[in-house]
């Protein structure tokens, strides 16, 4: 009863317990993630409207999707939001991490303050920022009350600018998290490397730019992955902050999908847009995973 | 010209006094060792010399400049760290070139220097590798190469061999010494290893609790330790410390050694320094190699062997004198087995005597 890799004294329980413990989550993952991905993929090739139907419709839904202006607004918004959100959170987070790494006082308290927004859900963040950015209620009214009557800040209700309010709220929420990741990375760097560079005559910015940040490459990539998937699937923040409006000016693919599939009775179209989102994520994650796995095999 | 002078340097963090008034001066081309147990302040002193930390009071002179207010990069020094401190994302060539780039050395000159350093340290084949692809010894070599490329007036080595295995450590030790002979640059070298200190140094500063216990040549420190701490720290196996009382017999000052119920009076050298202190409690210091095994001599004591530790060329014999465990380094031919008796004759000409109270050396 013993396989060559396992000592003979291992009993039935020892060999089967790990599998038994893992089985429920494995089953759930199989059904609710991969099963539903498959079902969604199938639905996107059907003519489903209010309810799922199984009439094969080929690529009709994709043709309809690509012809829809609202979809392209959502895609464009995703690029605006994703680019600014990832780039901005990364820049602010790294800057905060470097500043916090200068052996300052009350670092623990400051770190907590910057990290706190992460503890809120995007819904809370979105609602709070909606009040602050609301021209009749928040910042603009405050400035008017103070006497700056020419001050206008109506991005929330301006269809050209509303997506940028989502960026602001997203940055507020996630920069502290990026900071925490990079701070951990900075702490892992040997102090004497910095000393050596100082003796070599490098200025502090040069030390960070040429030596420390390149050494944080793995942190950089993990952060990029986390931020990208937050950006692509961002839904709650947009819903709470702008509701995709004015009109559909601040729609992103996730809100587009939700609107089509669940409020406008275009389930096939929604499924097609969901598949497009999955493909986008896969296009980024698969090469990353591949390179990471290959590296760990080589190591 | 003095290459390095440290004048009454202190360093405190609040009420914690790390360095309590350090004075050291060495000549150009000398190899200075700072040695001491962990927490003695030797690394802090090194950082102060490098300019990575500022002294609380006192002055540091490198060459003929007072460098207290000069940044590390302008002190014309190079430093090798215990953890090597190689820049992880750069290959060996870039690691060596980084400092030169920063100082604006022309590209062509950089290449010449890299080639020269690589040849000197026999690491031409490593130039395009990343630090993570190098072994500990190779990383050490690169760290030294980076320091050599600078061609400074002062090299600082901060426990450079501590992370290497025993065999490699001995090899690199020899290599560092050869390098020093060749380059004749002043070196300050921090270590906690007394063998490194003895083998490498022209001058050794033995430190403890932020105070220099003794500053002198290796031989001075070995033969005339200033106090009990220096005597016990330098030398392996450690010096034997035998508590006894000063006595006078037939006009000679000496001490009484006892073993196996037999007591023998042994006169001390430098008796003049001990005059008038008869009866005082002292500690007699005898190094293991200062015992000879003899057949039947006037001045020997019969000692029962507890344990033997053969090292090859010598055998360490553990026995007792005055109720204290002592170690004698004997020729294997003379060493007896455990339980047997060996007659030991101490060589009193090199014996040292410490005050039992103050622990400083009396004679």
XYZ file of C-alpha atoms in Angstrom:
662
model
C 0.000 0.000 0.000
C 2.946 2.370 -0.201
C 4.125 4.340 -3.172
C 7.865 4.811 -3.628
C 7.738 8.516 -2.687
C 5.767 8.055 0.512
C 6.972 6.269 3.648
C 4.969 3.135 4.414
C 3.760 4.286 7.822
C 1.590 6.986 6.218
C -1.977 5.839 6.670
C -5.132 6.406 4.683
C -5.973 9.673 6.447
C -2.538 11.196 5.934
C -2.700 10.584 2.222
C -6.282 11.596 1.657
C -6.701 14.410 4.175
C -4.995 17.086 2.047
C -7.117 16.154 -0.949
C -10.297 16.100 1.151
C -9.537 19.510 2.629
C -8.795 20.994 -0.777
C -11.687 19.341 -2.564
C -14.479 21.813 -1.642
C -12.572 24.896 -2.711
C -11.330 23.125 -5.806
C -14.893 22.169 -6.698
C -16.221 25.662 -6.023
C -13.470 27.231 -8.116
C -14.133 24.808 -10.901
C -17.841 25.548 -11.010
C -18.089 29.196 -10.092
C -15.032 30.499 -11.904
C -14.146 28.249 -14.802
C -17.692 26.908 -15.238
C -19.179 30.376 -15.394
C -16.408 31.673 -17.640
C -17.349 28.917 -20.060
C -21.062 29.639 -19.747
C -20.461 33.360 -20.258
C -18.352 32.590 -23.293
C -21.160 30.466 -24.694
C -23.801 33.099 -23.971
C -21.811 35.667 -25.923
C -22.404 33.551 -29.033
C -26.165 33.392 -28.485
C -28.968 35.837 -29.044
C -29.795 36.007 -25.305
C -31.646 39.152 -24.330
C -33.520 39.413 -21.019
C -32.966 35.767 -20.131
C -30.287 33.344 -21.233
C -31.218 31.467 -24.361
C -29.209 28.951 -26.304
C -29.906 30.053 -29.861
C -26.524 30.044 -31.546
C -25.960 33.411 -33.117
C -22.308 33.252 -34.041
C -20.459 36.535 -33.832
C -23.588 38.722 -34.029
C -23.163 40.047 -30.495
C -19.529 40.960 -31.141
C -20.471 42.793 -34.328
C -23.121 44.679 -32.381
C -20.679 45.417 -29.573
C -18.032 46.858 -31.854
C -20.604 48.997 -33.601
C -21.808 50.557 -30.380
C -20.462 54.002 -29.532
C -21.098 53.470 -25.841
C -18.714 50.489 -25.850
C -15.935 52.531 -27.382
C -16.506 55.316 -24.828
C -16.168 52.687 -22.107
C -12.969 51.326 -23.667
C -11.493 54.801 -24.046
C -12.406 55.586 -20.448
C -10.732 52.394 -19.323
C -7.509 53.478 -21.003
C -7.717 56.984 -19.530
C -8.583 55.693 -16.088
C -6.200 52.724 -16.207
C -3.260 54.762 -17.464
C -3.661 57.635 -15.030
C -4.660 55.419 -12.123
C -1.770 52.966 -12.501
C 0.811 55.593 -13.372
C -0.386 58.031 -10.729
C -0.747 55.505 -7.914
C 2.676 54.131 -8.726
C 4.327 57.568 -8.788
C 2.627 58.821 -5.632
C 3.148 55.514 -3.840
C 6.854 55.333 -4.669
C 7.357 58.958 -3.699
C 5.611 58.429 -0.364
C 7.575 55.231 0.276
C 10.900 56.943 -0.408
C 9.986 59.877 1.825
C 8.846 57.549 4.607
C 12.066 55.555 4.274
C 14.233 58.487 5.401
C 14.169 57.334 9.040
C 11.605 59.940 10.000
C 9.742 60.299 13.253
C 6.194 58.954 13.680
C 6.643 56.773 10.641
C 4.235 54.170 11.994
C 1.443 56.706 12.389
C 2.008 58.220 8.945
C 2.089 54.808 7.342
C -1.255 53.971 8.901
C -2.768 57.251 7.752
C -1.718 56.652 4.147
C -2.782 53.044 4.232
C -6.186 53.676 5.764
C -8.115 54.480 2.550
C -7.353 50.914 1.487
C -9.511 49.710 4.388
C -12.567 51.380 2.876
C -14.616 49.824 0.152
C -14.688 51.588 -3.198
C -18.367 52.281 -2.589
C -17.560 54.371 0.492
C -14.711 56.115 -1.299
C -16.952 56.825 -4.266
C -19.766 58.197 -2.129
C -17.454 60.395 -0.047
C -15.774 61.832 -3.122
C -19.168 62.323 -4.787
C -20.152 64.625 -1.958
C -16.829 66.442 -1.995
C -16.831 66.964 -5.752
C -20.506 67.813 -6.024
C -20.596 71.479 -7.154
C -23.639 72.299 -5.002
C -22.378 70.543 -1.903
C -18.614 70.153 -1.719
C -15.463 71.906 -2.806
C -17.061 74.399 -5.207
C -19.679 75.482 -2.679
C -17.016 75.825 -0.006
C -14.953 78.130 -2.198
C -18.051 80.138 -3.073
C -18.941 80.469 0.622
C -15.400 81.715 1.269
C -15.955 84.398 -1.316
C -14.211 82.973 -4.365
C -17.364 83.199 -6.446
C -15.530 82.675 -9.746
C -14.268 79.287 -8.652
C -15.727 76.407 -10.605
C -14.964 72.744 -10.235
C -17.687 70.832 -11.989
C -15.771 67.800 -13.266
C -18.292 65.455 -11.667
C -21.107 66.738 -13.845
C -18.994 67.618 -16.876
C -19.193 64.820 -19.421
C -15.664 65.536 -20.707
C -14.115 65.464 -17.254
C -16.177 63.055 -15.153
C -13.823 60.103 -15.753
C -11.015 62.126 -14.158
C -12.940 62.356 -10.896
C -12.859 58.559 -10.845
C -9.089 58.782 -11.277
C -8.807 61.179 -8.310
C -10.831 58.936 -6.006
C -8.973 55.832 -7.193
C -5.592 57.465 -6.540
C -6.702 58.517 -3.085
C -7.689 54.985 -2.277
C -4.766 53.037 -3.735
C -1.630 55.188 -3.448
C -1.137 54.245 0.193
C -1.292 50.600 -0.709
C 1.390 51.028 -3.365
C 3.422 52.920 -0.781
C 3.190 49.999 1.637
C 4.362 47.534 -1.007
C 7.330 49.676 -1.998
C 8.204 50.506 1.593
C 8.475 46.796 2.329
C 10.716 46.451 -0.716
C 12.901 49.378 0.339
C 13.308 47.883 3.801
C 14.625 44.726 2.218
C 17.547 46.557 0.658
C 20.865 46.205 2.439
C 21.863 49.438 4.154
C 25.470 49.023 3.197
C 24.552 49.252 -0.497
C 23.415 52.802 0.156
C 26.555 53.513 2.154
C 28.707 52.124 -0.641
C 26.939 54.334 -3.160
C 27.400 57.358 -0.913
C 31.130 56.713 -0.753
C 31.064 56.239 -4.518
C 29.774 59.786 -4.593
C 26.231 59.258 -5.817
C 23.597 61.750 -4.739
C 20.473 60.455 -3.038
C 18.234 60.813 -6.130
C 20.855 59.011 -8.194
C 21.143 56.236 -5.614
C 17.395 55.696 -5.774
C 17.151 55.983 -9.530
C 20.160 53.866 -10.505
C 20.425 51.334 -7.698
C 17.435 51.011 -5.428
C 14.478 51.281 -7.785
C 16.002 48.852 -10.313
C 16.464 46.421 -7.444
C 12.745 46.725 -6.721
C 11.764 45.410 -10.147
C 9.801 42.457 -8.733
C 7.811 44.778 -6.446
C 7.202 47.027 -9.423
C 5.728 44.193 -11.459
C 3.578 42.804 -8.656
C 2.200 46.276 -8.024
C 1.532 46.743 -11.718
C -0.407 43.484 -11.824
C -2.503 44.370 -8.787
C -3.268 47.883 -10.014
C -4.084 46.730 -13.544
C -6.649 44.238 -12.422
C -8.188 46.802 -10.060
C -8.381 49.199 -13.014
C -9.871 46.726 -15.459
C -12.527 45.374 -13.174
C -13.270 48.752 -11.542
C -16.997 48.892 -11.191
C -18.070 49.882 -7.686
C -16.081 53.117 -7.660
C -17.630 54.299 -10.912
C -21.102 53.255 -9.826
C -20.843 55.048 -6.499
C -19.108 58.152 -7.785
C -20.618 58.984 -11.175
C -22.965 56.081 -11.913
C -21.314 56.026 -15.319
C -22.698 59.476 -16.035
C -23.389 62.108 -17.014
C -25.165 59.991 -19.576
C -22.648 57.262 -20.280
C -19.656 59.639 -20.307
C -17.779 57.866 -17.533
C -18.779 54.311 -18.404
C -16.074 51.687 -18.145
C -16.350 48.163 -19.567
C -17.468 46.719 -16.234
C -20.356 49.167 -15.838
C -21.167 48.727 -19.519
C -21.387 44.993 -19.051
C -23.597 45.369 -15.984
C -25.911 47.818 -17.723
C -26.281 45.627 -20.801
C -26.653 42.295 -19.058
C -28.814 43.224 -16.114
C -30.648 46.474 -16.684
C -31.136 46.756 -20.433
C -31.951 43.158 -21.259
C -29.004 42.666 -23.647
C -27.473 39.636 -21.987
C -25.686 38.393 -25.091
C -24.085 41.779 -25.610
C -23.095 41.941 -21.960
C -21.562 38.484 -22.208
C -19.596 39.546 -25.282
C -18.217 42.590 -23.452
C -17.336 40.432 -20.438
C -15.432 38.078 -22.712
C -13.512 41.046 -24.158
C -12.537 42.094 -20.627
C -11.381 38.589 -19.787
C -9.255 38.507 -22.925
C -7.642 41.820 -21.998
C -6.752 40.583 -18.521
C -5.491 37.289 -19.899
C -3.323 39.109 -22.419
C -1.525 40.766 -19.517
C -1.535 38.052 -16.870
C -0.546 35.070 -18.965
C 2.805 36.464 -20.187
C 3.529 37.680 -16.652
C 2.792 34.313 -15.084
C 4.753 32.598 -17.803
C 7.851 34.711 -17.188
C 7.543 34.375 -13.417
C 7.170 30.607 -13.573
C 10.049 30.286 -15.956
C 12.233 32.375 -13.673
C 11.401 30.296 -10.603
C 12.173 27.131 -12.538
C 15.545 28.513 -13.518
C 16.378 29.710 -10.031
C 52.990 62.269 6.998
C 50.191 60.872 9.104
C 47.703 59.114 6.884
C 44.938 58.989 9.444
C 44.576 60.735 12.755
C 41.616 60.371 15.047
C 41.634 62.899 17.825
C 39.526 62.422 20.916
C 36.516 61.224 18.954
C 33.359 60.476 20.913
C 29.966 59.315 19.743
C 26.797 59.295 21.806
C 23.156 58.661 21.096
C 21.398 60.398 23.957
C 22.717 58.760 27.090
C 24.269 55.857 25.226
C 27.970 56.473 24.758
C 29.264 54.348 21.922
C 32.748 55.833 21.690
C 34.392 57.434 24.693
C 37.354 59.395 23.447
C 39.285 57.573 20.731
C 42.808 58.636 19.787
C 44.595 56.854 16.964
C 47.298 57.972 14.602
C 48.907 55.914 11.881
C 51.460 56.588 9.180
C 50.957 56.378 5.471
C 51.028 52.804 4.190
C 50.234 51.214 7.520
C 47.645 48.522 8.052
C 45.505 49.428 11.052
C 43.256 46.836 12.625
C 40.313 47.748 14.818
C 39.478 44.639 16.743
C 37.097 43.890 19.566
C 33.994 41.958 20.512
C 30.630 42.942 19.027
C 29.256 46.160 20.416
C 32.665 47.601 21.182
C 32.167 50.517 18.801
C 34.612 49.474 16.095
C 32.076 49.643 13.272
C 30.833 53.022 14.499
C 34.404 54.286 14.471
C 34.760 52.963 10.921
C 31.605 54.769 9.833
C 32.926 57.966 11.388
C 36.186 57.621 9.468
C 34.173 57.035 6.292
C 31.936 60.000 7.026
C 28.761 57.926 7.095
C 28.221 59.051 10.683
C 29.325 62.269 12.351
C 31.314 62.161 15.593
C 29.702 63.854 18.597
C 33.011 65.514 19.434
C 36.570 65.203 18.218
C 38.341 65.397 14.873
C 39.154 63.035 12.048
C 42.123 63.838 9.809
C 42.766 61.979 6.593
C 46.059 62.849 4.949
C 46.629 66.460 5.910
C 42.951 67.478 5.897
C 40.508 67.736 8.745
C 37.562 65.873 7.219
C 34.802 66.339 9.809
C 32.836 68.529 7.411
C 33.776 66.749 4.195
C 31.260 64.363 2.583
C 32.219 60.676 2.258
C 32.690 60.992 -1.491
C 35.213 63.795 -1.123
C 37.324 62.063 1.512
C 39.243 60.055 -1.092
C 38.443 56.748 0.576
C 37.078 53.416 -0.583
C 35.237 50.936 1.548
C 34.610 47.190 1.444
C 31.600 45.967 3.382
C 30.877 42.752 5.226
C 27.826 42.085 3.053
C 29.862 43.168 -0.028
C 27.180 45.778 -0.831
C 27.348 45.121 -4.565
C 24.689 46.880 -6.601
C 22.364 43.956 -7.337
C 21.033 45.016 -10.721
C 24.397 45.911 -12.240
C 26.934 43.466 -13.561
C 30.471 43.409 -12.219
C 31.765 45.871 -14.776
C 28.996 48.365 -14.007
C 29.534 47.878 -10.290
C 33.158 48.874 -10.639
C 32.375 51.688 -13.053
C 29.552 53.237 -11.023
C 31.783 55.313 -8.769
C 33.933 56.452 -11.679
C 30.874 57.443 -13.695
C 29.647 59.458 -10.766
C 32.992 61.222 -10.517
C 33.008 61.850 -14.254
C 36.020 59.749 -15.167
C 36.268 59.578 -18.989
C 34.911 56.368 -20.536
C 38.254 55.292 -21.953
C 40.045 55.710 -18.665
C 37.274 53.777 -16.920
C 37.852 50.838 -19.207
C 41.585 50.886 -18.569
C 41.047 50.966 -14.819
C 38.504 48.140 -14.952
C 40.899 46.041 -17.017
C 43.764 46.723 -14.627
C 41.704 45.929 -11.517
C 40.209 42.806 -13.078
C 43.675 41.570 -13.945
C 45.013 42.331 -10.487
C 42.233 40.342 -8.826
C 42.011 37.677 -11.571
C 38.373 38.285 -12.273
C 38.381 39.133 -15.993
C 35.967 36.269 -16.653
C 33.444 37.631 -14.141
C 33.022 41.111 -15.565
C 29.714 40.488 -17.320
C 28.049 38.581 -14.509
C 25.483 39.843 -12.057
C 26.310 39.671 -8.336
C 23.640 36.983 -7.869
C 25.619 34.725 -10.202
C 28.777 34.943 -8.105
C 29.958 32.899 -5.141
C 30.752 34.554 -1.815
C 34.457 34.680 -2.524
C 33.910 36.146 -5.984
C 31.589 38.810 -4.588
C 34.260 39.685 -2.072
C 36.737 40.027 -4.893
C 34.409 42.314 -6.822
C 33.846 44.454 -3.744
C 37.596 44.817 -3.412
C 37.914 45.547 -7.104
C 35.405 48.340 -6.759
C 37.481 49.804 -3.945
C 40.730 49.415 -5.889
C 39.293 51.190 -8.915
C 39.011 54.297 -6.839
C 42.747 54.311 -6.014
C 42.100 56.122 -2.734
C 44.521 57.304 -0.083
C 42.664 55.234 2.503
C 41.003 51.831 2.248
C 38.350 50.870 4.774
C 37.514 47.201 5.238
C 34.506 46.469 7.432
C 34.720 42.799 8.460
C 35.201 41.813 4.828
C 35.842 38.128 5.465
C 33.145 37.372 8.024
C 30.697 35.933 5.517
C 33.166 33.537 3.929
C 33.799 29.934 4.894
C 36.916 29.106 6.879
C 39.145 27.997 4.017
C 38.282 30.893 1.752
C 38.758 33.291 4.619
C 42.366 32.208 5.047
C 42.999 32.492 1.312
C 41.478 35.949 1.056
C 43.379 37.034 4.150
C 46.633 36.193 2.460
C 45.462 37.895 -0.690
C 44.581 41.096 1.144
C 47.997 41.103 2.767
C 49.738 40.607 -0.583
C 47.628 43.386 -2.051
C 48.685 45.688 0.738
C 52.340 44.853 0.175
C 51.933 45.640 -3.491
C 49.869 48.825 -3.232
C 51.270 50.251 0.001
C 48.024 52.121 0.601
C 46.902 52.863 4.119
C 44.231 50.419 5.253
C 41.844 50.469 8.181
C 40.393 47.043 8.782
C 37.641 46.189 11.246
C 37.348 42.632 12.492
C 36.279 40.644 15.505
C 38.653 37.845 14.607
C 41.894 38.101 16.554
C 43.739 35.855 14.089
C 42.931 38.228 11.216
C 44.070 41.063 13.450
C 47.384 39.416 14.261
C 48.175 38.229 10.748
C 47.263 41.384 8.853
C 47.967 44.341 11.057
C 50.933 46.664 11.358
C 49.085 48.310 14.214
C 46.219 46.896 16.219
C 43.744 48.852 18.276
C 41.956 46.532 20.663
C 38.609 48.057 21.611
C 36.043 47.325 24.272
C 33.036 49.362 25.397
C 33.996 52.332 23.246
C 37.491 52.612 24.679
C 40.776 51.605 23.111
C 42.261 49.092 25.514
C 45.604 48.938 23.776
C 47.137 50.312 20.604
C 50.337 48.766 19.359
C 52.040 46.304 17.056
C 50.716 42.718 17.000
C 53.791 41.460 18.844
C 53.473 44.095 21.574
C 49.847 43.273 22.052
C 50.541 39.588 22.182
C 53.495 39.716 24.515
C 52.716 42.744 26.616
C 48.947 43.010 26.848
C 47.889 46.136 28.682
C 45.205 44.435 30.709
C 43.348 41.237 31.342
C 40.847 41.886 28.531
C 43.478 42.317 25.832
C 45.360 39.276 27.106
C 42.248 37.126 26.973
C 40.993 38.479 23.635
C 44.211 38.029 21.672
C 45.606 34.548 21.284
C 43.974 31.195 20.724
C 43.659 29.203 22.870
C 43.406 32.016 25.359
C 46.092 32.905 27.871
C 45.835 31.045 31.187
C 44.977 33.224 34.151
C 46.136 31.811 37.438
C 45.114 33.672 40.593
C 47.865 33.844 43.211
C 49.505 36.100 45.797
C 52.820 37.865 45.421
C 55.386 36.407 47.791
C 59.023 36.970 48.563
C 61.479 34.170 48.997
C 65.268 34.390 49.205
C 65.130 38.019 48.117
C 63.153 37.224 44.948
C 59.588 38.223 44.262
C 57.446 35.479 42.855
C 54.284 33.465 43.210
C 53.418 30.037 44.450
C 51.992 27.472 42.042
C 50.270 24.384 43.329
C 49.310 21.141 41.720
C 48.430 17.732 43.107
C 49.293 18.881 46.640
C 52.720 20.037 45.572
C 53.562 23.740 45.871
C 56.456 25.472 44.189
C 57.677 29.027 44.379
C 58.457 30.525 40.989
C 60.270 33.857 40.777
C 58.899 36.492 38.411
C 60.796 38.621 35.924
C 60.520 42.404 36.181
C 60.487 41.963 39.929
C 61.481 45.600 40.288
C 58.018 46.706 39.171
C 56.444 44.556 41.840
C 58.636 45.692 44.739
C 56.704 46.601 47.848
C 53.563 44.797 46.733
C 54.280 41.484 48.426
C 51.098 39.830 49.632
C 48.975 41.490 46.942
C 46.420 39.375 45.101
C 47.473 39.101 41.464
C 46.662 37.116 38.358
C 49.538 35.367 36.647
C 49.163 35.194 32.866
C 50.830 32.328 31.046
C 50.186 31.517 27.387
C 49.635 27.831 26.536
C 52.919 27.661 24.638
C 54.826 28.891 27.692
C 54.655 25.450 29.255
C 57.237 22.781 28.576
C 56.884 19.140 29.394
C 59.995 17.991 31.250
C 61.077 14.695 32.772
C 62.196 15.685 36.204
C 63.287 19.195 36.705
C 63.703 21.481 39.668
C 61.090 23.999 38.514
C 58.383 21.725 37.203
C 55.046 20.674 38.621
C 53.331 17.355 38.266
C 49.934 17.909 36.647
C 47.190 15.428 35.992
C 45.938 15.526 32.414
C 42.163 15.969 32.162
C 41.770 16.086 28.432
C 43.896 16.345 25.319
C 43.039 18.150 22.080
C 45.425 17.197 19.291
C 45.639 19.798 16.529
C 48.319 18.018 14.513
C 51.498 19.993 15.103
C 50.692 20.514 18.790
C 48.531 18.890 21.378
C 46.558 21.013 23.813
C 46.691 19.482 27.257
C 44.043 20.565 29.764
C 45.030 20.312 33.378
C 44.884 22.295 36.623
C 47.129 24.776 38.403
C 46.082 26.522 41.608
C 42.659 24.970 41.215
C 42.118 26.649 37.834
C 41.716 24.836 34.534
C 44.683 25.649 32.314
C 45.752 24.717 28.822
C 49.297 23.853 27.790
C 50.436 23.579 24.194
C 52.833 20.634 24.034
C 54.585 18.664 21.361
C 52.460 15.559 20.645
C 55.467 13.450 21.668
C 55.334 14.898 25.202
C 51.583 14.893 25.652
C 50.219 12.199 27.887
C 46.749 10.700 27.776
C 43.904 11.707 30.092
C 44.423 10.505 33.651
C 48.189 10.374 33.304
C 50.567 12.866 34.876
C 52.784 15.242 32.970
C 55.462 17.469 34.501
C 55.035 21.048 33.316
C 57.655 23.741 33.578
C 56.366 27.295 33.032
C 58.583 29.671 31.094
C 58.494 32.626 33.450
C 60.517 35.021 31.297
C 57.373 35.846 29.280
C 54.927 35.615 32.149
C 52.754 38.649 32.779
C 51.176 39.722 36.039
C 47.873 41.546 36.382
C 46.379 43.332 39.331
C 43.448 41.191 40.460
C 41.407 44.308 41.303
C 42.005 46.730 38.442
C 42.897 44.042 35.878
C 45.714 46.167 34.496
C 49.150 44.712 33.956
C 51.690 45.147 36.733
C 54.642 43.405 35.150
